[in-house]
Amino acid sequence: MATGFFTDATLCIGCKACEVACKQWNELPSDGFEFTGNSYDNTSQLSGTTWRHVDFVERESFDESGLKTSWSMVSDVCKHCTNAGCLEACPTGAIVRNEFGSVFVQPDICNGCGYCVVSCPFGVIDLIEAVGRGDDAKKYGLATLHDDRLNDRKTAVQATGGVAGKCSLCFDRQRVGMVPACAKACPTESIQFGEIEELHERAKRRVETLQERGVEARLYGADDIGGGIGALNAFFLLTESPEAYNLPVEPVLPSTRQTMGYAAAAAAALTLATIGWAIFRGDS
Amino acid sequence: MKSYYDRPLLKGPHWGANVVTYLFLGGIMGGLGLISLLSDDRPEPAMKKLRKATRYTAFALAAINPPILISHLGRPERFLNMLRIVKFKSPMSLGVWGLVLYSGAAGANALRELADDGIVPSALRYVAPSATVPIQALLGAFMAGYTGVLISATAIPLWGTGKRHIPAFSVCSGAASASALATLLSTLQGNHEVIPRLERLEMAASALEIVTIADFRKRGGRATAPLFEGRVGKRLRDYTILGGIVVPFVLNAVGGAVRLPKSIDALRSIAASMLTLIGGYVLRESLIEAGKLSANDPQAAFRQPS
Ligand code: SF4
Ligand code: SF4
């Protein structure tokens, strides 16, 4: 039975409890502080060390009563795609689909080649740079960790040459029957965790309710999203178009381009071989 | 246009000079496989010399390319993780196996030449069957092509838009660079007889390359802008298009048409070869650098190339 997330933009209050709970449970280091000025979003993006990221879509409009500001927040996460670009690209087999149907990176097998990073159509997975001592430790706010603690880390953050990092859908928690940390921490049930089919039911009911109330609501990724990717195990209810939340409208599974690529390469090679044969051996 | 504060949607490649070099040398290895096949089994001493030069060079490149790839992994022993599995859907995985097999074939061919030269016992010639010559050429074509598929089968809009063009011009660029390298080696060896043929092969490869690049530019639209405009575009135009294709093409054409004094002709051919090699490297470098810029443009990533 596959499990996943249903994240509902109409319930999110932008508290970022999910971001914090995820960082704590997964022992992910700080990314440093950057003040962006983009509404209340100073996290900016998902990364190798940020596995939940709350989007703040801020809109300003004028009417007779003056300036009006509206917000739509939603917590972004790895989509755990049915056909995952990262998983297909990984040359070491570090990225696997686990028994919960989630896409999981095994940090001890990943060799840091970075090919998954450019193969995710959603820009989710990223490399966590080597975390050691000295400057690295400072960058990630690890300077205060004891050495043995640093060495013992079982999470993606190891003293390695860099590994890929992204949401694991709390594989470790799920195995002992616990709910993922972000869903557990979410105070409004904007992040719901459960079996996919059940989440789909709930999401459809929610859209109906919202539409009855005149709210423009749409699901993102509950059904096949196209481009060969299929449905997303982590799907969303949005009130704006996907671009507003930095989500692709038409994502494409990169491996679908391979056949064409190899064919084009073969055609070029054959052409050159024929010309070469004429140049070198045409007289024999 | 809608966006999320213009923040990048995608993550760009974490690749630098070592990966660029790896791709560049992979292309050359492919071209050398072809030249080794074309010069195979010919009675002329000049062809024999060329054959040996390409085989030794191909083997040397096959030996130094893995360390270059490994140098980008942080902890070198982790390269072995790539050899856990063969994955047909991953060009990175297939490419590593292609490299391993190519090294084997190139090694066999180099061994046969060593035996032929009397450097190793001549009986060793029979260890390596001559079938490894076409095999090396086939694997070479794969090596040169997969370096293009590797980048075009990703989510980066520029690279994805080039799903046909990038693999095709990677093969052409590899063949042109390999011809240039073989020309250089032959000039050094004083093996002038083969140079006109190598230069003609180089011209054919460069011509096909520039036509493919031009077509890519024409069809690209917004997604290909990072490669052809701005800082990267200028570098590509100066070093690859003009310096690496047009100028060497003219130099080679002059060499083919006019009888120049020997020393001037040698200079001409060395210049053309060096420029072609530099152009080939800058082409790969520009592709990677423009890929980073492309990843930063959310507008190109909302609707991804099919
Ligand atoms: S969203 Fe990206 S990182 Fe997550 S499973 Fe899909 S391809 Fe992989
Ligand atoms: S960086 Fe790691 S997880 Fe990503 S493709 Fe390479 S080996 Fe696989």
CSV table of N, CA, C and O and ligand atoms in Angstrom, one decimal, chain A residues 78-81 84-87 103 119-122 124-125 166, ligand 1:
chain,number,residue,atom,x,y,z
A,78,CYS,N,9.1,17.0,-1.7
A,78,CYS,CA,9.4,16.0,-2.8
A,78,CYS,C,8.1,15.3,-3.1
A,78,CYS,O,7.3,14.9,-2.2
A,79,LYS,N,7.8,15.2,-4.4
A,79,LYS,CA,6.5,14.7,-4.9
A,79,LYS,C,6.4,13.1,-4.8
A,79,LYS,O,5.4,12.6,-5.1
A,80,HIS,N,7.5,12.5,-4.6
A,80,HIS,CA,7.5,11.0,-4.6
A,80,HIS,C,6.8,10.5,-5.9
A,80,HIS,O,5.8,9.7,-5.8
A,81,CYS,N,7.3,10.9,-7.0
A,81,CYS,CA,6.7,10.7,-8.3
A,81,CYS,C,6.5,9.2,-8.6
A,81,CYS,O,7.3,8.4,-8.2
A,84,ALA,N,9.9,8.5,-11.2
A,84,ALA,CA,10.7,9.6,-10.7
A,84,ALA,C,12.0,9.8,-11.5
A,84,ALA,O,12.7,8.8,-11.7
A,85,GLY,N,12.2,11.0,-12.0
A,85,GLY,CA,13.4,11.3,-12.7
A,85,GLY,C,14.7,11.0,-12.0
A,85,GLY,O,15.6,10.5,-12.5
A,86,CYS,N,14.7,11.4,-10.7
A,86,CYS,CA,15.9,11.2,-9.9
A,86,CYS,C,16.2,9.7,-9.8
A,86,CYS,O,17.4,9.3,-9.9
A,87,LEU,N,15.2,8.9,-9.5
A,87,LEU,CA,15.4,7.4,-9.4
A,87,LEU,C,15.9,6.8,-10.7
A,87,LEU,O,16.9,6.0,-10.6
A,103,VAL,N,10.0,7.4,-2.7
A,103,VAL,CA,11.3,7.4,-3.4
A,103,VAL,C,12.4,7.8,-2.3
A,103,VAL,O,12.3,8.8,-1.7
A,119,SER,N,18.0,15.8,-12.9
A,119,SER,CA,17.0,15.0,-13.5
A,119,SER,C,15.6,15.1,-12.8
A,119,SER,O,14.7,14.4,-13.2
A,120,CYS,N,15.5,15.9,-11.8
A,120,CYS,CA,14.2,16.1,-11.1
A,120,CYS,C,13.5,17.2,-11.8
A,120,CYS,O,13.9,18.3,-11.8
A,121,PRO,N,12.3,16.9,-12.4
A,121,PRO,CA,11.6,18.0,-13.1
A,121,PRO,C,11.0,19.0,-12.1
A,121,PRO,O,10.5,20.1,-12.6
A,122,PHE,N,11.1,18.8,-10.8
A,122,PHE,CA,10.5,19.7,-9.9
A,122,PHE,C,11.6,20.5,-9.1
A,122,PHE,O,11.3,21.2,-8.2
A,124,VAL,N,13.8,19.4,-6.9
A,124,VAL,CA,13.7,19.1,-5.4
A,124,VAL,C,15.0,18.6,-4.9
A,124,VAL,O,15.6,19.3,-4.0
A,125,ILE,N,15.5,17.5,-5.4
A,125,ILE,CA,16.7,16.9,-4.8
A,125,ILE,C,18.0,17.8,-5.1
A,125,ILE,O,18.1,18.4,-6.1
A,166,LYS,N,17.0,14.6,0.1
A,166,LYS,CA,15.6,15.0,-0.1
A,166,LYS,C,14.7,14.3,0.9
A,166,LYS,O,15.2,13.4,1.6
C,1,SF4,S1,10.0,15.2,-7.0
C,1,SF4,FE1,12.1,15.0,-7.8
C,1,SF4,S2,13.2,14.3,-6.1
C,1,SF4,FE2,11.1,13.9,-5.6
C,1,SF4,S3,10.7,11.8,-6.5
C,1,SF4,FE3,10.1,13.2,-8.1
C,1,SF4,S4,12.0,13.3,-9.3
C,1,SF4,FE4,12.6,12.5,-7.4
